[in-house]
C-alpha cells in the first residue's frame, strides 16, 4: 500500500499553522515538532520499560490466563480464539507473545514486550493523525501528555489481560486509513480498502469497546467516498468486505464450532444493572473521566483531581461545535487529485471537508463511548476498576484539547493587554498547563507506589519457589492466585480454583481442574488470614485432618495427608 504525497492547496497557502482552521503545515515546519515528539515519545517508552522491569503494574490471574494461551500457542497445542472460559475478547495478545514465550519461556516480561511496541505505534499513529487533522505542535503536545502514565493508564497499556493495549493503536490506524482513503492519498485504493477491512475485522474479534470508533471511521469513509465503496461490482467494496471477514475469521470460526452467536453474547454483556442514576453519573463521568484518562492516583482520585470530570464534557461539546461549524463551511465533493476521473467515477471530499468530518468523528466516538459507559451498571457499582472501559477515549485526546489549543494560540494583535481575548488566551494556556500538571501528579503517584508493587511480585516469586522446593504439583488456590502459579511454573504446578464456599471456583481452563481433582494430596494455597483460608482450616480440622499449616510470602499453605472432601460437590 503506497501513500502518495499530495499537495493540499488550502495548506500550502499558509506556511505556518493557522490557529483558526488548524490546517497542518508541511516540509521543514514539521521537523521541530516531530523532533520534540520523538524525544517525548521516547521518554514515555523509557518510563514504561523501567516500570515493566520493576514489575509495575502488578500482574494478575487474567494476565496469567493470557500467558497460558500464549504458552499453548507456542507449543502448537491450542489455537484459542477467545480468552479462556468465555466467548468474547480475542486472544491477539497471546498470539503476539507466543514467539517470545517460546524463546524466553513463560514470564510476565515475555507477555509485555509486544505491548511496548503497541504503545510506540499508538503514539506514532496518533501524532500523524493529529498532524493531519489539527496541527503538528498539538500533535507533539498530545504525545507529551500521553507519555505520562498513571496507575490506570499503565495497567491498560502494559497488562496483557485481554483487549486493552492493542485496541487504541488499531483504532487510530483505522481512522488514519479512513482519512487517507477519503483524501485519495492511497494510490492503490483497493489495497487500502482491504487493509481498512482487515483492521476493522480484527477489532470486531478482539474487543468491542472500540466499536464507537470503528463506527465513526466507517461512517466517515462511506460519507466521503460512498460511491466508490458501494458501487455495484466495485473492487473496493469487495476488498473491504474480504478484509473484514479475514480479520474477524477467528470469531466466525469459533461461532460455527460452538454454535454461539457472538452478537447475542455482546447484548448479554451490555445489559443494565441496579446502580442508581446519580451513582452512574458520578462513577461514569465525574470520577470515571479523570480515573480512566490518567488524572488520578492508584485506585483513588483526590477531590481536586475531579475537575477534569467537569471540564472534559464541556471541551468535548466545544470541539463538536467547532467541527460541525467547520464542516458546514466547507465545500462538497471534488474529483480526486492527480487522477483522471470519469463523470460517474470515484469522487472524494475536499481536504478541509475531510478534516472537519474526521474531527467530528473523533468527538462523536468519544461521546458515544462516554454515554454508553455512564449508562452501564459498572459505572456506578465498581467505578475504580471499571474506569478501564474508558480506555479508548485516549484516541480522542487531540479533539478534546483542540478548543483550548485553538484559544491559547489565537492572537491577532488587536486586543490590548487587558482585553477579553487576552484573558481567554491566558485561561486556555493555564488549563492546558493544568492538564499536564494533573497527569504528572498522577504519574508520580504511581512511581511512589512502585515499591509496594515490587514487594507483591517478590512475594509471588517466593511462593512459587517454596512450592517447587516442596515438590508440590497440584494446588487449590483462590482465583487471583491460581493461574499465576501455573503460568510462572510453565504448568509444572497445576492449579484449580477454590471458591469461598469451598466449591469449585472459576477455572478458565478446565483440564487443570480435572488434574487437581485426581491428585491424592493436593496442596491448598490461600491468602493469609482470608475467609477462604479460615474455612479450609476449619473444614480440615473438622474432618480430623491435620492441615499442617504454615505461612509463606503472605499465603497460608496447607498440605493435608488426605483430600478431606474438598472441594465440596
Short mmCIF file of N, CA and C in Angstrom, two decimals, residues 506-569:
data_model
loop_
_atom_site.label_atom_id
_atom_site.label_comp_id
_atom_site.label_asym_id
_atom_site.label_seq_id
_atom_site.Cartn_x
_atom_site.Cartn_y
_atom_site.Cartn_z
N UNK A 506 -14.01 -20.45 39.61
CA UNK A 506 -13.96 -20.14 38.18
C UNK A 506 -12.63 -20.63 37.60
N UNK A 507 -12.66 -21.81 37.01
CA UNK A 507 -11.49 -22.35 36.32
C UNK A 507 -11.64 -22.04 34.84
N UNK A 508 -10.78 -21.18 34.33
CA UNK A 508 -10.89 -20.76 32.94
C UNK A 508 -10.40 -21.85 31.99
N UNK A 509 -9.52 -22.72 32.46
CA UNK A 509 -9.03 -23.82 31.63
C UNK A 509 -9.34 -25.11 32.38
N UNK A 510 -10.43 -25.75 32.02
CA UNK A 510 -10.98 -26.85 32.80
C UNK A 510 -10.07 -28.07 32.93
N UNK A 511 -9.19 -28.38 31.99
CA UNK A 511 -8.29 -29.53 32.21
C UNK A 511 -7.47 -29.44 33.49
N UNK A 512 -7.17 -28.22 33.95
CA UNK A 512 -6.43 -28.09 35.21
C UNK A 512 -7.27 -28.60 36.38
N UNK A 513 -8.55 -28.28 36.36
CA UNK A 513 -9.42 -28.75 37.44
C UNK A 513 -9.45 -30.27 37.49
N UNK A 514 -9.55 -30.90 36.34
CA UNK A 514 -9.58 -32.36 36.29
C UNK A 514 -8.29 -32.95 36.86
N UNK A 515 -7.15 -32.35 36.50
CA UNK A 515 -5.87 -32.86 37.00
C UNK A 515 -5.78 -32.75 38.51
N UNK A 516 -6.17 -31.61 39.06
CA UNK A 516 -6.06 -31.41 40.51
C UNK A 516 -7.07 -32.28 41.24
N UNK A 517 -8.27 -32.45 40.69
CA UNK A 517 -9.27 -33.30 41.34
C UNK A 517 -8.82 -34.75 41.43
N UNK A 518 -7.97 -35.17 40.50
CA UNK A 518 -7.48 -36.55 40.54
C UNK A 518 -6.28 -36.74 41.47
N UNK A 519 -5.69 -35.66 41.92
CA UNK A 519 -4.49 -35.77 42.76
C UNK A 519 -4.87 -36.29 44.15
N UNK A 520 -4.10 -37.20 44.73
CA UNK A 520 -4.44 -37.76 46.04
C UNK A 520 -4.25 -36.78 47.20
N UNK A 521 -3.25 -35.88 47.09
CA UNK A 521 -2.95 -34.96 48.19
C UNK A 521 -2.65 -33.56 47.65
N UNK A 522 -3.64 -32.89 47.18
CA UNK A 522 -3.39 -31.54 46.68
C UNK A 522 -3.08 -30.58 47.83
N UNK A 523 -2.32 -29.57 47.53
CA UNK A 523 -1.96 -28.53 48.50
C UNK A 523 -2.91 -27.35 48.35
N UNK A 524 -3.22 -26.68 49.45
CA UNK A 524 -4.09 -25.50 49.45
C UNK A 524 -3.22 -24.27 49.67
N UNK A 525 -3.32 -23.31 48.76
CA UNK A 525 -2.54 -22.07 48.85
C UNK A 525 -3.53 -20.91 48.81
N UNK A 526 -3.69 -20.22 49.96
CA UNK A 526 -4.74 -19.21 50.08
C UNK A 526 -4.19 -17.96 50.76
N UNK A 527 -4.70 -16.78 50.43
CA UNK A 527 -4.21 -15.55 51.05
C UNK A 527 -4.28 -15.62 52.57
N UNK A 528 -3.21 -15.20 53.19
CA UNK A 528 -3.10 -15.31 54.65
C UNK A 528 -4.22 -14.52 55.34
N UNK A 529 -4.91 -15.19 56.26
CA UNK A 529 -5.97 -14.57 57.03
C UNK A 529 -7.27 -14.35 56.28
N UNK A 530 -7.39 -14.89 55.06
CA UNK A 530 -8.60 -14.68 54.26
C UNK A 530 -9.74 -15.56 54.74
N UNK A 531 -10.95 -15.24 54.29
CA UNK A 531 -12.13 -16.02 54.67
C UNK A 531 -12.02 -17.45 54.18
N UNK A 532 -11.58 -17.62 52.94
CA UNK A 532 -11.50 -18.97 52.39
C UNK A 532 -10.40 -19.78 53.08
N UNK A 533 -9.34 -19.13 53.53
CA UNK A 533 -8.28 -19.83 54.26
C UNK A 533 -8.81 -20.36 55.60
N UNK A 534 -9.55 -19.50 56.32
CA UNK A 534 -10.14 -19.93 57.59
C UNK A 534 -11.14 -21.05 57.37
N UNK A 535 -11.90 -20.99 56.28
CA UNK A 535 -12.89 -22.03 56.01
C UNK A 535 -12.22 -23.36 55.71
N UNK A 536 -11.12 -23.35 54.95
CA UNK A 536 -10.40 -24.58 54.65
C UNK A 536 -9.81 -25.17 55.92
N UNK A 537 -9.20 -24.33 56.75
CA UNK A 537 -8.62 -24.82 58.01
C UNK A 537 -9.68 -25.45 58.90
N UNK A 538 -10.83 -24.76 59.02
CA UNK A 538 -11.90 -25.29 59.86
C UNK A 538 -12.46 -26.59 59.32
N UNK A 539 -12.61 -26.69 57.99
CA UNK A 539 -13.15 -27.91 57.39
C UNK A 539 -12.21 -29.10 57.60
N UNK A 540 -10.92 -28.89 57.35
CA UNK A 540 -9.97 -29.99 57.51
C UNK A 540 -9.87 -30.43 58.97
N UNK A 541 -9.88 -29.47 59.88
CA UNK A 541 -9.84 -29.82 61.31
C UNK A 541 -11.08 -30.59 61.71
N UNK A 542 -12.24 -30.17 61.18
CA UNK A 542 -13.48 -30.87 61.48
C UNK A 542 -13.50 -32.28 60.94
N UNK A 543 -12.75 -32.54 59.88
CA UNK A 543 -12.64 -33.88 59.31
C UNK A 543 -11.59 -34.73 60.02
N UNK A 544 -10.97 -34.14 61.06
CA UNK A 544 -9.94 -34.87 61.78
C UNK A 544 -8.62 -34.95 61.05
N UNK A 545 -8.37 -34.00 60.14
CA UNK A 545 -7.14 -34.00 59.35
C UNK A 545 -6.27 -32.85 59.80
N UNK A 546 -5.02 -33.12 60.13
CA UNK A 546 -4.09 -32.07 60.49
C UNK A 546 -3.70 -31.31 59.22
N UNK A 547 -4.04 -30.01 59.13
CA UNK A 547 -3.76 -29.30 57.88
C UNK A 547 -2.29 -28.95 57.67
N UNK A 548 -1.44 -29.07 58.71
CA UNK A 548 -0.02 -28.75 58.60
C UNK A 548 0.16 -27.38 57.96
N UNK A 549 -0.37 -26.37 58.62
CA UNK A 549 -0.37 -25.03 58.06
C UNK A 549 0.96 -24.33 58.29
N UNK A 550 1.35 -23.51 57.34
CA UNK A 550 2.48 -22.60 57.50
C UNK A 550 2.21 -21.35 56.67
N UNK A 551 2.96 -20.32 56.96
CA UNK A 551 2.72 -19.03 56.32
C UNK A 551 3.96 -18.64 55.52
N UNK A 552 3.76 -18.40 54.23
CA UNK A 552 4.87 -18.07 53.34
C UNK A 552 4.43 -16.93 52.41
N UNK A 553 5.18 -15.83 52.44
CA UNK A 553 5.00 -14.74 51.47
C UNK A 553 3.56 -14.24 51.40
N UNK A 554 2.90 -14.13 52.56
CA UNK A 554 1.54 -13.62 52.58
C UNK A 554 0.48 -14.64 52.26
N UNK A 555 0.84 -15.93 52.28
CA UNK A 555 -0.11 -17.00 51.98
C UNK A 555 -0.10 -18.05 53.08
N UNK A 556 -1.28 -18.64 53.30
CA UNK A 556 -1.41 -19.83 54.15
C UNK A 556 -1.31 -21.06 53.26
N UNK A 557 -0.38 -21.94 53.58
CA UNK A 557 -0.19 -23.16 52.79
C UNK A 557 -0.58 -24.35 53.66
N UNK A 558 -1.53 -25.14 53.18
CA UNK A 558 -1.99 -26.34 53.88
C UNK A 558 -1.62 -27.55 53.04
N UNK A 559 -0.94 -28.50 53.67
CA UNK A 559 -0.56 -29.74 52.99
C UNK A 559 -1.11 -30.93 53.79
N UNK A 560 -2.41 -31.21 53.65
CA UNK A 560 -3.04 -32.28 54.43
C UNK A 560 -2.60 -33.67 53.97
N UNK A 561 -2.78 -34.64 54.82
CA UNK A 561 -2.40 -36.01 54.49
C UNK A 561 -3.38 -36.65 53.51
N UNK A 562 -4.60 -36.11 53.41
CA UNK A 562 -5.61 -36.63 52.50
C UNK A 562 -6.51 -35.49 52.04
N UNK A 563 -7.39 -35.78 51.12
CA UNK A 563 -8.18 -34.72 50.49
C UNK A 563 -9.16 -34.06 51.45
N UNK A 564 -9.82 -34.81 52.27
CA UNK A 564 -10.76 -34.24 53.22
C UNK A 564 -12.05 -33.73 52.60
N UNK A 565 -12.45 -34.27 51.46
CA UNK A 565 -13.75 -33.92 50.87
C UNK A 565 -13.80 -32.55 50.22
N UNK A 566 -12.67 -32.01 49.83
CA UNK A 566 -12.64 -30.71 49.16
C UNK A 566 -12.14 -30.88 47.72
N UNK A 567 -12.72 -30.10 46.83
CA UNK A 567 -13.81 -29.14 47.04
C UNK A 567 -15.14 -29.84 47.24
N UNK A 568 -16.06 -29.14 47.88
CA UNK A 568 -17.38 -29.71 48.11
C UNK A 568 -18.12 -29.87 46.79
N UNK A 569 -18.98 -30.87 46.72
CA UNK A 569 -19.76 -31.07 45.48
C UNK A 569 -20.80 -29.95 45.29
#
